[in-house]
JSON list of C-alpha atoms in Angstrom, two decimals:
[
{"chain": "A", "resi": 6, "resn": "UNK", "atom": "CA", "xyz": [0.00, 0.00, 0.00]},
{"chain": "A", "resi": 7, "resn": "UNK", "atom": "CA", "xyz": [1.33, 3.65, -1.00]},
{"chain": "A", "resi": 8, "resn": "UNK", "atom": "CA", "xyz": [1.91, 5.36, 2.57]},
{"chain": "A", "resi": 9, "resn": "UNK", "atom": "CA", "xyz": [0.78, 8.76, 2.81]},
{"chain": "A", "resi": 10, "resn": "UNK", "atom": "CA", "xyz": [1.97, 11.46, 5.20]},
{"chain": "A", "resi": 11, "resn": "UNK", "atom": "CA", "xyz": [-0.27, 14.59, 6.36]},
{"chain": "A", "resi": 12, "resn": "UNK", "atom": "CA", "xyz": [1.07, 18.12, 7.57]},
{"chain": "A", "resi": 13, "resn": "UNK", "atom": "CA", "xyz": [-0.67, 21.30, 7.52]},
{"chain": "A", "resi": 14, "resn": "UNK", "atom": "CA", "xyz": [1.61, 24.14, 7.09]},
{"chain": "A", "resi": 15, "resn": "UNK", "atom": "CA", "xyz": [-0.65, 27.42, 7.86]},
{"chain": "A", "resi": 16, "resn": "UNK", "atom": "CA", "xyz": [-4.36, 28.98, 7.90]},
{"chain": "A", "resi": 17, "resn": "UNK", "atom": "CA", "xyz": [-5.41, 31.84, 6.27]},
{"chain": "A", "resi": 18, "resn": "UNK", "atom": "CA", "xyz": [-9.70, 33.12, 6.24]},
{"chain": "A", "resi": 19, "resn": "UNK", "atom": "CA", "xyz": [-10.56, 33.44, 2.72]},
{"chain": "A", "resi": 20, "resn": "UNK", "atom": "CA", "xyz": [-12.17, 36.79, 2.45]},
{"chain": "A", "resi": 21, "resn": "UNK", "atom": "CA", "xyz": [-14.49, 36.02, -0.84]},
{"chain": "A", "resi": 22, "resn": "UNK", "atom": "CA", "xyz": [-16.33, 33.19, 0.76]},
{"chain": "A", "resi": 23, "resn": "UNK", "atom": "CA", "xyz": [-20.23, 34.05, 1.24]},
{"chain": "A", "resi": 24, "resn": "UNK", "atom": "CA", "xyz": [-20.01, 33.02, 4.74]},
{"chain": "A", "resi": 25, "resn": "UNK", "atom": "CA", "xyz": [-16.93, 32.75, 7.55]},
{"chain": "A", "resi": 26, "resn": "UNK", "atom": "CA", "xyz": [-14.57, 29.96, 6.36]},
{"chain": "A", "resi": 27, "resn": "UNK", "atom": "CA", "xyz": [-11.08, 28.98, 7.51]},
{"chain": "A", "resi": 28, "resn": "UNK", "atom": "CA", "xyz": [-8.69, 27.74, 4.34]},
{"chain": "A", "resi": 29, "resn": "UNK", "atom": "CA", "xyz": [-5.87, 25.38, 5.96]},
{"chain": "A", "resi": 30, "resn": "UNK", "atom": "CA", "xyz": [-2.87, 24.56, 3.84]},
{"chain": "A", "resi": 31, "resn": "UNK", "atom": "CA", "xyz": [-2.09, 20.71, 3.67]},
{"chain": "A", "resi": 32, "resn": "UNK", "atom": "CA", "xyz": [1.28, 19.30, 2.32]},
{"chain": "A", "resi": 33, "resn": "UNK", "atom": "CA", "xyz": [0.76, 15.48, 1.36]},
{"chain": "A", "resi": 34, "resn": "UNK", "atom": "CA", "xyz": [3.32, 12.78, 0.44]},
{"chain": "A", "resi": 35, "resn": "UNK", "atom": "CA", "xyz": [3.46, 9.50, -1.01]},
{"chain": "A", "resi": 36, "resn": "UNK", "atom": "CA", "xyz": [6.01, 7.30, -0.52]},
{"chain": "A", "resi": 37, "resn": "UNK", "atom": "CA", "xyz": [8.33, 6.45, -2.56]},
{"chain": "A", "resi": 38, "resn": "UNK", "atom": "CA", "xyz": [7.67, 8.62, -5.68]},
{"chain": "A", "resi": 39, "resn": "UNK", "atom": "CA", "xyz": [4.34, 6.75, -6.28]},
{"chain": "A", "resi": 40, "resn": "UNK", "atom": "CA", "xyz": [1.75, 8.61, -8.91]},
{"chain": "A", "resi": 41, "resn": "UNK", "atom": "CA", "xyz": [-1.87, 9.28, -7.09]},
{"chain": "A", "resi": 42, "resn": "UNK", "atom": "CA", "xyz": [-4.79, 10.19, -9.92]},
{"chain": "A", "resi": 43, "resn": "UNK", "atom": "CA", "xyz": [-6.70, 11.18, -7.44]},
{"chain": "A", "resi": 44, "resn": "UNK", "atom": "CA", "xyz": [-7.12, 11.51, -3.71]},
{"chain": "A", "resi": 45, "resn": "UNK", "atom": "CA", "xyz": [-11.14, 11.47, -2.32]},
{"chain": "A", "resi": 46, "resn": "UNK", "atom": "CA", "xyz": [-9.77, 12.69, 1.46]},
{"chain": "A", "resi": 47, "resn": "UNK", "atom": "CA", "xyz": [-12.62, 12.91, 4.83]},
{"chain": "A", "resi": 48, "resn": "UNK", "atom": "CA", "xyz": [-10.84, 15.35, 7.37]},
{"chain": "A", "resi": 49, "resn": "UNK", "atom": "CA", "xyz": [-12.86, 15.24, 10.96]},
{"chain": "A", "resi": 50, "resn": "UNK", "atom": "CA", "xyz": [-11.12, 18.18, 12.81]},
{"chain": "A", "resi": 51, "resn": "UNK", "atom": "CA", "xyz": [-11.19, 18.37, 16.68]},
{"chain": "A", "resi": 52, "resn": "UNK", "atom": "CA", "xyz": [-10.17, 20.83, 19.18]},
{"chain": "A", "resi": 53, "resn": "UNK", "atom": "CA", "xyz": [-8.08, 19.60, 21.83]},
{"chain": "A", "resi": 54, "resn": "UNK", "atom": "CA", "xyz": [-7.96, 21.88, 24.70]},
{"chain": "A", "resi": 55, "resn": "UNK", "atom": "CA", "xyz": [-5.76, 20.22, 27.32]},
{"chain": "A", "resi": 56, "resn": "UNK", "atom": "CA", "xyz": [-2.71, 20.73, 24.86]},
{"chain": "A", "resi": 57, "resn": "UNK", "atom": "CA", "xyz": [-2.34, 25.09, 25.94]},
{"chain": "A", "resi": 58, "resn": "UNK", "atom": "CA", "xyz": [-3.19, 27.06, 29.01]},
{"chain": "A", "resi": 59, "resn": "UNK", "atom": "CA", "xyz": [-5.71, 28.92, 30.23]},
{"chain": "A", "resi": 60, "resn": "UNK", "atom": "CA", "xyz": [-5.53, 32.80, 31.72]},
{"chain": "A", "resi": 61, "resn": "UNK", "atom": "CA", "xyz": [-8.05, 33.42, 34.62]},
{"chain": "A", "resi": 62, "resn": "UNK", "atom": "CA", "xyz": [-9.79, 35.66, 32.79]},
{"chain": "A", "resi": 63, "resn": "UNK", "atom": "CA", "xyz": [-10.48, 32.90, 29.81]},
{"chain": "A", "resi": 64, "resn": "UNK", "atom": "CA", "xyz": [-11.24, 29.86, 32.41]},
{"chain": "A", "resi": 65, "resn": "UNK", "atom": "CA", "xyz": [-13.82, 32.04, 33.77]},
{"chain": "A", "resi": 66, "resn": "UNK", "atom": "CA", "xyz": [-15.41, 31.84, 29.80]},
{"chain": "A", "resi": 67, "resn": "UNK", "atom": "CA", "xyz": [-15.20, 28.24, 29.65]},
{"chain": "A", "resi": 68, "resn": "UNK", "atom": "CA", "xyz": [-16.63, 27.49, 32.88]},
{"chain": "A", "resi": 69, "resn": "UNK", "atom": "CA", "xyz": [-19.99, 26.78, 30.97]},
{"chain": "A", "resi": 70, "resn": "UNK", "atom": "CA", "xyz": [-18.15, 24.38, 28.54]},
{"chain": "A", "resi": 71, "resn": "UNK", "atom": "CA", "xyz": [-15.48, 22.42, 30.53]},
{"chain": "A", "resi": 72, "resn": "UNK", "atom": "CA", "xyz": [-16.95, 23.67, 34.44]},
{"chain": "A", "resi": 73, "resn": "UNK", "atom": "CA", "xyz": [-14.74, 24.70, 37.33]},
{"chain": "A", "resi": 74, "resn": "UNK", "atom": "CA", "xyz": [-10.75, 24.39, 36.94]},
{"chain": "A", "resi": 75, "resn": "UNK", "atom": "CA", "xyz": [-10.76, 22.46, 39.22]},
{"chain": "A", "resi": 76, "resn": "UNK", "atom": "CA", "xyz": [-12.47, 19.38, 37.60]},
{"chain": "A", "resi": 77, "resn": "UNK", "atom": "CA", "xyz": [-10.58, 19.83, 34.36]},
{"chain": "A", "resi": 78, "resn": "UNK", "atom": "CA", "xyz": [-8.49, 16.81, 35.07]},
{"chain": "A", "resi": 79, "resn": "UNK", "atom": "CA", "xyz": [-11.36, 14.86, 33.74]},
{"chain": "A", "resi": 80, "resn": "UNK", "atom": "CA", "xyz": [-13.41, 17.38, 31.72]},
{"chain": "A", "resi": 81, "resn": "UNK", "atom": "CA", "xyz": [-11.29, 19.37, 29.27]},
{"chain": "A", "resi": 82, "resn": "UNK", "atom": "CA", "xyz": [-12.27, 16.50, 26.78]},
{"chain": "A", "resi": 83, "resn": "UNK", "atom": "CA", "xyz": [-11.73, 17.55, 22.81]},
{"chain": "A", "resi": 84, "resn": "UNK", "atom": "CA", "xyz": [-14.21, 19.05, 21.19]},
{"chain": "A", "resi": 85, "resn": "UNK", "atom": "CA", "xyz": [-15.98, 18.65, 17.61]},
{"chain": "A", "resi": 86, "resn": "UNK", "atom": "CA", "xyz": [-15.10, 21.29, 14.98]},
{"chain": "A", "resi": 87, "resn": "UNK", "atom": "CA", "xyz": [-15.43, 20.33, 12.06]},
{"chain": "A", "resi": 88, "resn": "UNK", "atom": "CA", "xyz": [-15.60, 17.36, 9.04]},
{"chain": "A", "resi": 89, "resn": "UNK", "atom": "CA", "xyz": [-15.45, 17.89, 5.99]},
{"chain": "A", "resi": 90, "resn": "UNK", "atom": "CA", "xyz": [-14.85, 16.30, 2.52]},
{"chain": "A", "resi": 91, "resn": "UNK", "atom": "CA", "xyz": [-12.24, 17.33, -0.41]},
{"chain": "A", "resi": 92, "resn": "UNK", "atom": "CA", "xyz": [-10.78, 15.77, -3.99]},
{"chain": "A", "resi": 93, "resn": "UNK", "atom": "CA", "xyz": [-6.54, 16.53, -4.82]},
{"chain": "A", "resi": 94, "resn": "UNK", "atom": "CA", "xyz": [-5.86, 16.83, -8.10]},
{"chain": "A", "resi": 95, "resn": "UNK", "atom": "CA", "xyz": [-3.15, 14.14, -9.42]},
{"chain": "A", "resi": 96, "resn": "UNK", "atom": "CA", "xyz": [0.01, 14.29, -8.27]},
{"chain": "A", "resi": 97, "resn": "UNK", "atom": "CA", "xyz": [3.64, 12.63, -8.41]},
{"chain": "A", "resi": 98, "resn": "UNK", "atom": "CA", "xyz": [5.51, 11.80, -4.26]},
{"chain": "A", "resi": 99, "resn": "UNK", "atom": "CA", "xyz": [4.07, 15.36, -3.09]},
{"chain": "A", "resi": 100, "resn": "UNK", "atom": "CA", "xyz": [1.36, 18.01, -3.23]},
{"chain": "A", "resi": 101, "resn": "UNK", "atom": "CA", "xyz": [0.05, 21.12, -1.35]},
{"chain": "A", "resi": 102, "resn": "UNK", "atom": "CA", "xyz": [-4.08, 21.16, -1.31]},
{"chain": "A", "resi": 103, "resn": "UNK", "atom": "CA", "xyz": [-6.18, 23.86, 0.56]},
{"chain": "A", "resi": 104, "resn": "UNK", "atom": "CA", "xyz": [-9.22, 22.30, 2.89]},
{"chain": "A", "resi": 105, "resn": "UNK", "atom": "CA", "xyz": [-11.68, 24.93, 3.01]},
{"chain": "A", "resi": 106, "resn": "UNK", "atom": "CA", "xyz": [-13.47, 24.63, 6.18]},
{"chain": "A", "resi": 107, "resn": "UNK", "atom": "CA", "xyz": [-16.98, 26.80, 6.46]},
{"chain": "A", "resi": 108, "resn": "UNK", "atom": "CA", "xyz": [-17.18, 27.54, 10.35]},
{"chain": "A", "resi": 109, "resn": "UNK", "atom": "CA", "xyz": [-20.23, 29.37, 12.09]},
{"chain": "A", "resi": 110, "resn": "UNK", "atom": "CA", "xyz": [-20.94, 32.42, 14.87]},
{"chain": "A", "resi": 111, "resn": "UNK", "atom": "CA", "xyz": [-23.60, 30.96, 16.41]},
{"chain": "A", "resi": 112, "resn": "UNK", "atom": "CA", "xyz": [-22.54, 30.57, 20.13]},
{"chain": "A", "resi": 113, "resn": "UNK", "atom": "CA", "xyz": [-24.65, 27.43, 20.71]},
{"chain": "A", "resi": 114, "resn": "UNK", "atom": "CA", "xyz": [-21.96, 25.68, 19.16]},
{"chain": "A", "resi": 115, "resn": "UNK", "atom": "CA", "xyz": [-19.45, 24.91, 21.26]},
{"chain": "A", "resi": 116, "resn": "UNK", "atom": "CA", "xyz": [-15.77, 24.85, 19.20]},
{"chain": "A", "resi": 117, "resn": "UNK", "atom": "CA", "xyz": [-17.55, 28.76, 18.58]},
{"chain": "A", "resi": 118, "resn": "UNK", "atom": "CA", "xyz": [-17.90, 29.62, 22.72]},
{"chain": "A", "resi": 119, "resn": "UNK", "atom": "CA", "xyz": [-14.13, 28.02, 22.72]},
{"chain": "A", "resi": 120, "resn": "UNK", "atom": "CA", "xyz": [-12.97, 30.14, 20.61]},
{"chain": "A", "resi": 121, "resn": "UNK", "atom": "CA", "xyz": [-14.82, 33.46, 20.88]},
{"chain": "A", "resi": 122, "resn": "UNK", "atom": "CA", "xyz": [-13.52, 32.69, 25.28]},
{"chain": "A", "resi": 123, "resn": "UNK", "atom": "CA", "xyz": [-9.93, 33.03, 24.09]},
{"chain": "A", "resi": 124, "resn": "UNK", "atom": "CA", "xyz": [-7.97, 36.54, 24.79]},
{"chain": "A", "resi": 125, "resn": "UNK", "atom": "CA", "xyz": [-5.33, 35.45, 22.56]},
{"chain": "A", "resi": 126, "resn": "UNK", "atom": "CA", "xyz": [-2.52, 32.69, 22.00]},
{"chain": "A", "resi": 127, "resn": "UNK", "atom": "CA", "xyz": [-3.58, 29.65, 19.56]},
{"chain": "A", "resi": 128, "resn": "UNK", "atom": "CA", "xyz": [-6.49, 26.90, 19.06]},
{"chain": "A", "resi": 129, "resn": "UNK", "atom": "CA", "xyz": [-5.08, 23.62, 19.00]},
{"chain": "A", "resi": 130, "resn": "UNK", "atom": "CA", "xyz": [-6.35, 21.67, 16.72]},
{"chain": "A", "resi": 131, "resn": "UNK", "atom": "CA", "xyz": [-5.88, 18.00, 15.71]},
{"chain": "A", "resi": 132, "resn": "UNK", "atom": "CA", "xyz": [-6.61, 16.54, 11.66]},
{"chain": "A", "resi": 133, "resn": "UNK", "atom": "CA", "xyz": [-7.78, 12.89, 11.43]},
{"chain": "A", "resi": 134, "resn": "UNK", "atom": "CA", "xyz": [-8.00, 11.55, 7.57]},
{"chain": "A", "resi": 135, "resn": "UNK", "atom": "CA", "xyz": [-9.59, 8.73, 5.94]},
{"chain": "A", "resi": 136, "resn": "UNK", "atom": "CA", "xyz": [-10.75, 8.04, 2.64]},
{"chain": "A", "resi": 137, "resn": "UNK", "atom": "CA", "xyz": [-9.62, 6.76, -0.65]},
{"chain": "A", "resi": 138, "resn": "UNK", "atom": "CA", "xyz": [-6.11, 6.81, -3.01]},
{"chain": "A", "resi": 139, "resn": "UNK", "atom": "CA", "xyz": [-6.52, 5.77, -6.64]},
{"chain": "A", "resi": 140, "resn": "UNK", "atom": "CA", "xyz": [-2.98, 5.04, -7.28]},
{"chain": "A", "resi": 141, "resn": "UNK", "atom": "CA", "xyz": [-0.50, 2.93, -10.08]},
{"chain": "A", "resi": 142, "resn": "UNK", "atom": "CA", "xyz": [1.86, 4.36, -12.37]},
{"chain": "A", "resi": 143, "resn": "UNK", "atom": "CA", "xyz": [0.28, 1.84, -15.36]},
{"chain": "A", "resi": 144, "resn": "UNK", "atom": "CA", "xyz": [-3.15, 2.05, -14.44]},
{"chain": "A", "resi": 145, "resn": "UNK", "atom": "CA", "xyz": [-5.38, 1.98, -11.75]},
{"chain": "A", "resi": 146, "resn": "UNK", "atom": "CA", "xyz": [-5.12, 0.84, -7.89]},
{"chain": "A", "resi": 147, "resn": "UNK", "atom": "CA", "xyz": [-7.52, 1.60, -5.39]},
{"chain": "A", "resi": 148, "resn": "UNK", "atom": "CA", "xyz": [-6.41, 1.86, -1.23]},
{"chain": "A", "resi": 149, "resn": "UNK", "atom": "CA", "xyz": [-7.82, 3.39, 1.44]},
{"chain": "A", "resi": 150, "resn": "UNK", "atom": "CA", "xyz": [-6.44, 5.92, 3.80]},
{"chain": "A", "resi": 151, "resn": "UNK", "atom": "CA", "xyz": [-5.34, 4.45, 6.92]},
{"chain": "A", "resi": 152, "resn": "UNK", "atom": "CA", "xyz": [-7.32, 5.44, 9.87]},
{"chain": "A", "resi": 153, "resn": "UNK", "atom": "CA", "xyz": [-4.48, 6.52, 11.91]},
{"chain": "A", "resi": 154, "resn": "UNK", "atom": "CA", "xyz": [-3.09, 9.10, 9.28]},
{"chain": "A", "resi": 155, "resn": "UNK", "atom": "CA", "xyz": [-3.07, 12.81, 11.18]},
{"chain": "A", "resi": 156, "resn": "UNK", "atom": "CA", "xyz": [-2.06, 15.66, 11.82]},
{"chain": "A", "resi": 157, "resn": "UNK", "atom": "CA", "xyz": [-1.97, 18.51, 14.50]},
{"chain": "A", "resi": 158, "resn": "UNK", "atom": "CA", "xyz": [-1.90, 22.40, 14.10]},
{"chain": "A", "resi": 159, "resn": "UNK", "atom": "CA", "xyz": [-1.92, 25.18, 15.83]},
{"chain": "A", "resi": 160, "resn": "UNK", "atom": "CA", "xyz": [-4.31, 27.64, 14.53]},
{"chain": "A", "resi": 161, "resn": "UNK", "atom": "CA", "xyz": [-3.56, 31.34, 15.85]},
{"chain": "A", "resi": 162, "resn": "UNK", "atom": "CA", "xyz": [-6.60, 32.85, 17.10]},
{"chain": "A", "resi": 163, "resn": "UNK", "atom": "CA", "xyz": [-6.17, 35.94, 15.58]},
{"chain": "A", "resi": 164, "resn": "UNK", "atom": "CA", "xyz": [-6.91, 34.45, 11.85]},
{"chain": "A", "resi": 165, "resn": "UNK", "atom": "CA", "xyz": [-10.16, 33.48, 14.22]},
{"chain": "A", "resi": 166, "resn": "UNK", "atom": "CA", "xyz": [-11.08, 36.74, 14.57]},
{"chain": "A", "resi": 167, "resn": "UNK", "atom": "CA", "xyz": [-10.07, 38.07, 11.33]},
{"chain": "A", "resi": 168, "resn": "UNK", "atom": "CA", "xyz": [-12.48, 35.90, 9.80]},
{"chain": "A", "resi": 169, "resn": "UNK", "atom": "CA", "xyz": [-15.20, 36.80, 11.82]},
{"chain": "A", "resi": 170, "resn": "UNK", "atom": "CA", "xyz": [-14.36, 40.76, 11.64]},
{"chain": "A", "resi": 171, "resn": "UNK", "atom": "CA", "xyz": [-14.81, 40.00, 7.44]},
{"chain": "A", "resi": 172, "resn": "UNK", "atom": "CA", "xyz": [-18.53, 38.79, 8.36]},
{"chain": "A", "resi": 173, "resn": "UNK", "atom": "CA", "xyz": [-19.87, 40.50, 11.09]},
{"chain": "A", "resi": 174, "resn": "UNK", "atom": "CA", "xyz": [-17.67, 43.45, 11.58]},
{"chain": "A", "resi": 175, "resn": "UNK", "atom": "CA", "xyz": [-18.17, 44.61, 15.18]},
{"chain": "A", "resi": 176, "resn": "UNK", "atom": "CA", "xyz": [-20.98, 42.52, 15.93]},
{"chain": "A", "resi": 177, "resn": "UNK", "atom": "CA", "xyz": [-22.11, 38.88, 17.04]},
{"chain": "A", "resi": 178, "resn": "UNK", "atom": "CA", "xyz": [-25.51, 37.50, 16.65]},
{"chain": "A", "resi": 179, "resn": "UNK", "atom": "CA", "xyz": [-27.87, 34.69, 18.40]},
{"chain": "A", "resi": 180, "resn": "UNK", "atom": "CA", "xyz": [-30.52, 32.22, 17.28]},
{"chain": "A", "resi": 181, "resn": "UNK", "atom": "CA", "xyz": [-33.74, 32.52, 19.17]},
{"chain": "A", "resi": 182, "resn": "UNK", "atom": "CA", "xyz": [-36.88, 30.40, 19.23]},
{"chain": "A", "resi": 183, "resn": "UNK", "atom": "CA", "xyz": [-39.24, 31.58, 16.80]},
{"chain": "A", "resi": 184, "resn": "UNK", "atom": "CA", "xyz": [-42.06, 32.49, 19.11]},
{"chain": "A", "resi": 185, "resn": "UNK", "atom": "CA", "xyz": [-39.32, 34.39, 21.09]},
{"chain": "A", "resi": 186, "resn": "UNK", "atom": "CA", "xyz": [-38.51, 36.05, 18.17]},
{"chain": "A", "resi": 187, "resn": "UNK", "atom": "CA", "xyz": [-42.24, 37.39, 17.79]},
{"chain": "A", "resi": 188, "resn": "UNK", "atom": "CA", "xyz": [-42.19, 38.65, 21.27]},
{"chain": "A", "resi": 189, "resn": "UNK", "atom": "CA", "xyz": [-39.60, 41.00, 20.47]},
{"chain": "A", "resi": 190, "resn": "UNK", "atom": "CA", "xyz": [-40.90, 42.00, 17.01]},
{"chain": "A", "resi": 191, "resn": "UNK", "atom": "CA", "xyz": [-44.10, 42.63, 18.90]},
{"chain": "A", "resi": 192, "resn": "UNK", "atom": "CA", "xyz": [-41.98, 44.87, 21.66]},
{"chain": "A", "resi": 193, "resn": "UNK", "atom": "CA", "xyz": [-40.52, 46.94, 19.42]},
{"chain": "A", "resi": 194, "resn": "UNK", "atom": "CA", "xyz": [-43.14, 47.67, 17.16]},
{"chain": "A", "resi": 195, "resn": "UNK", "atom": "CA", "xyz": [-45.11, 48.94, 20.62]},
{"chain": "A", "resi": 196, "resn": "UNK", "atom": "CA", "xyz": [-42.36, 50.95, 21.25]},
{"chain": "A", "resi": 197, "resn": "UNK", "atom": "CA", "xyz": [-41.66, 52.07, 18.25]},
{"chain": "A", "resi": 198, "resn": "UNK", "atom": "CA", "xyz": [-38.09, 51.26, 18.43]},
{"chain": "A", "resi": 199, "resn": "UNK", "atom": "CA", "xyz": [-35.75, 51.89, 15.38]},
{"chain": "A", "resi": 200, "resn": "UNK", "atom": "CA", "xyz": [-33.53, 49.07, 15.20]},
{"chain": "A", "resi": 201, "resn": "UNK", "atom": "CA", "xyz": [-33.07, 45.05, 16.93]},
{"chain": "A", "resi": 202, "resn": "UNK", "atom": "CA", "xyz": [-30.19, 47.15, 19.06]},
{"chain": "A", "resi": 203, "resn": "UNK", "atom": "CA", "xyz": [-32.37, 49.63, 21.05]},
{"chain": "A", "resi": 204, "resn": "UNK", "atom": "CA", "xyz": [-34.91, 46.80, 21.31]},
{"chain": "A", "resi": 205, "resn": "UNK", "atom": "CA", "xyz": [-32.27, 44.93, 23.68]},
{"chain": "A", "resi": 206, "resn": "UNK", "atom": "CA", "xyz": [-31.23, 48.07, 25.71]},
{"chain": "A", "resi": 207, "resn": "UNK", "atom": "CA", "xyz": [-34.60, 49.27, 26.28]},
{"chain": "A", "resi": 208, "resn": "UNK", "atom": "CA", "xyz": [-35.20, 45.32, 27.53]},
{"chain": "A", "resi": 209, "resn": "UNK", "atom": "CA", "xyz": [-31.95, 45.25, 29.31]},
{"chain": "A", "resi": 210, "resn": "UNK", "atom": "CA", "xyz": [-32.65, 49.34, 31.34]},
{"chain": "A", "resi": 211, "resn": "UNK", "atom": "CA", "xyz": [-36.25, 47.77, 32.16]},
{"chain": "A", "resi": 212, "resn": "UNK", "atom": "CA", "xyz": [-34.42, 44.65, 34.08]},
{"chain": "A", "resi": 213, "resn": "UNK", "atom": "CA", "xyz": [-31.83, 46.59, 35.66]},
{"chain": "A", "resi": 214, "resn": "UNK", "atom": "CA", "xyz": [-32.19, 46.84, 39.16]},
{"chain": "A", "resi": 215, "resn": "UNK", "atom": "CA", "xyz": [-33.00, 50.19, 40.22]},
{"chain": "A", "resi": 216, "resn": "UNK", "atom": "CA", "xyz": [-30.35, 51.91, 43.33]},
{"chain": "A", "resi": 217, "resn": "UNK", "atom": "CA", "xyz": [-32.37, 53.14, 46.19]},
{"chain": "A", "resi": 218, "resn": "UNK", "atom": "CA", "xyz": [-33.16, 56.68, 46.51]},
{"chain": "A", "resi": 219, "resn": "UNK", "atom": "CA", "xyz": [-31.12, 58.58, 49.60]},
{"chain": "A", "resi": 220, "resn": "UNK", "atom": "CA", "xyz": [-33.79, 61.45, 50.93]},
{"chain": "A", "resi": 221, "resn": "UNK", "atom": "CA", "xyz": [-32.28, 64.55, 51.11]},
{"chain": "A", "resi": 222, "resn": "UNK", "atom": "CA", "xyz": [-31.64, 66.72, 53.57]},
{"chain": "A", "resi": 223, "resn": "UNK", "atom": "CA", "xyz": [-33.53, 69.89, 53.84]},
{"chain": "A", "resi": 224, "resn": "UNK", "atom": "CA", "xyz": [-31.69, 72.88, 53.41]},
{"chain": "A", "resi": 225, "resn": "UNK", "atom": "CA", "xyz": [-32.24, 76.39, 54.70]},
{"chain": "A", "resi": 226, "resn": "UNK", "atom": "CA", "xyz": [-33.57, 79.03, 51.55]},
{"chain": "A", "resi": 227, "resn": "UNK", "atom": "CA", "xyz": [-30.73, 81.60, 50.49]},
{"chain": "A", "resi": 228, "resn": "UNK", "atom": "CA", "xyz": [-29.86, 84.22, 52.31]},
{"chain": "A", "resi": 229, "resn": "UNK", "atom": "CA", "xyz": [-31.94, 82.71, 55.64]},
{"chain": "A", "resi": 230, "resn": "UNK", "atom": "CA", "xyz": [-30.06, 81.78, 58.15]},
{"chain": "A", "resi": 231, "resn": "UNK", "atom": "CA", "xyz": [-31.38, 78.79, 60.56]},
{"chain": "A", "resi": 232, "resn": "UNK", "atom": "CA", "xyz": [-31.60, 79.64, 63.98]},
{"chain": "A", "resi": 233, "resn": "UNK", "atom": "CA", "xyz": [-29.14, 77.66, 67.31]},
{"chain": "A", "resi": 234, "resn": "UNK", "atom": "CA", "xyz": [-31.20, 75.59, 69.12]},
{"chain": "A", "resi": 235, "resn": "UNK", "atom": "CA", "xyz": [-30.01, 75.55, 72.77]},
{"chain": "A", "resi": 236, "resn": "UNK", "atom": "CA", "xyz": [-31.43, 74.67, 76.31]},
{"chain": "A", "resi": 237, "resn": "UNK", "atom": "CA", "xyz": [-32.11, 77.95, 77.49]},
{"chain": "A", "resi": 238, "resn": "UNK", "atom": "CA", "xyz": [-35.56, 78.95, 77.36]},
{"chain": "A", "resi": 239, "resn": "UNK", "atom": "CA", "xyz": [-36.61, 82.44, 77.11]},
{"chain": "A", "resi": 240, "resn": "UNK", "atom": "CA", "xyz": [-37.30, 84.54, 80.12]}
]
């Protein structure tokens, strides 16, 4: 069987894609010279968060995902991010492909909250392939992918955020239940509210808890001056 090698070498967002997508850079070999027609490759991508560490302030973020720090012995487990599926073009011992990965803001998804909780450093990611070589240099030979062929990166969380900037410049958004959803088009229209973002902060100064009001003290009118009390009494 031809034995072929994985590495990705870098990660750029790819700023003409109709929605946020990662493009990672993959170098692949095959040993000894052999030709490959074609390569059908599955890449399941994972992000494996025990392999960096954590500032206070970004624990504190991924207490909802992994709980307290103190349990993260046992539950800073990987995490799905994504799988998808590509074709490489024929090539002779080695070839550089791009796996385009389309990735999401929605911050039910958890490899999303694990990234959007980072203040800065690098995701650490890990690459398992499968999938099927159609090899021979005088015709065809079919072989599959070993299961144990990977590869790890470390994907700078910056490119993250540059992709996300591209997208939703300044902004985030969530998905709501649709009868939520009414609820709020039906608030704003009573209020008359001009946009989804004053709809929120006329929600969020409602709930706000209101300070308690210190009475003041009474003070004498200009000009009149308030008169000693003492213990004598007049005689």
């Amino acid at each position: 069987m031809t034995e072929l090698s994985f590495t990705c070498t870098g990660v750029r967002a790819d700023p003409y894609a109709a929605g946020p997508t990662l493009v990672f850079r993959l170098h692949v070999t095959a040993s000894d010279e052999t030709r490959v027609h074609a390569l059908a490759l599955r890449c399941q991508i994972r992000i494996e968060p025990a392999r960096r560490r954590y500032e206070e302030q970004e624990a504190g973020k991924l207490a909802d995902l992994f709980g307290e720090r103190s349990r993260w012995g046992t539950t800073l487990q990987p995490v799905q991010f994504a799988q998808v599926s590509l074709m490489s073009p024929s090539f002779t011992g080695e070839t550089e492909i791009d796996l385009v990965v389309p990735c999401t803001y929605d911050m039910d998804v958890a490899a999303t909250r694990y990234a959007e909780a980072l203040s800065g450093g690098e995701v650490p990611l890990l690459m398992l392939f499968s999938g099927t070589a159609f090899t021979g240099a005088g015709g065809f030979r079919v072989e599959p992918v070993p299961w144990d062929r990977e590869a790890t990166y470390r994907m700078p969380v910056e490119v993250w955020r540059e992709m996300l900037e591209q997208h939703f410049p300044g902004c985030g958004w969530i998905r709501l239940p649709r009868d939520t959803m009414d609820a709020l088009l039906a608030f704003r229209s009573h209020r008359a509210l001009p946009s989804w973002e004053a709809t929120l902060r006329a929600l969020l100064d409602e709930s706000a808890p209101v300070a308690p009001r210190t009475p003041a003290r009474s003070l004498p009118r200009s000009g009149v001056v308030p008169s000693r009390v003492t213990e004598r009494t007049a005689t």
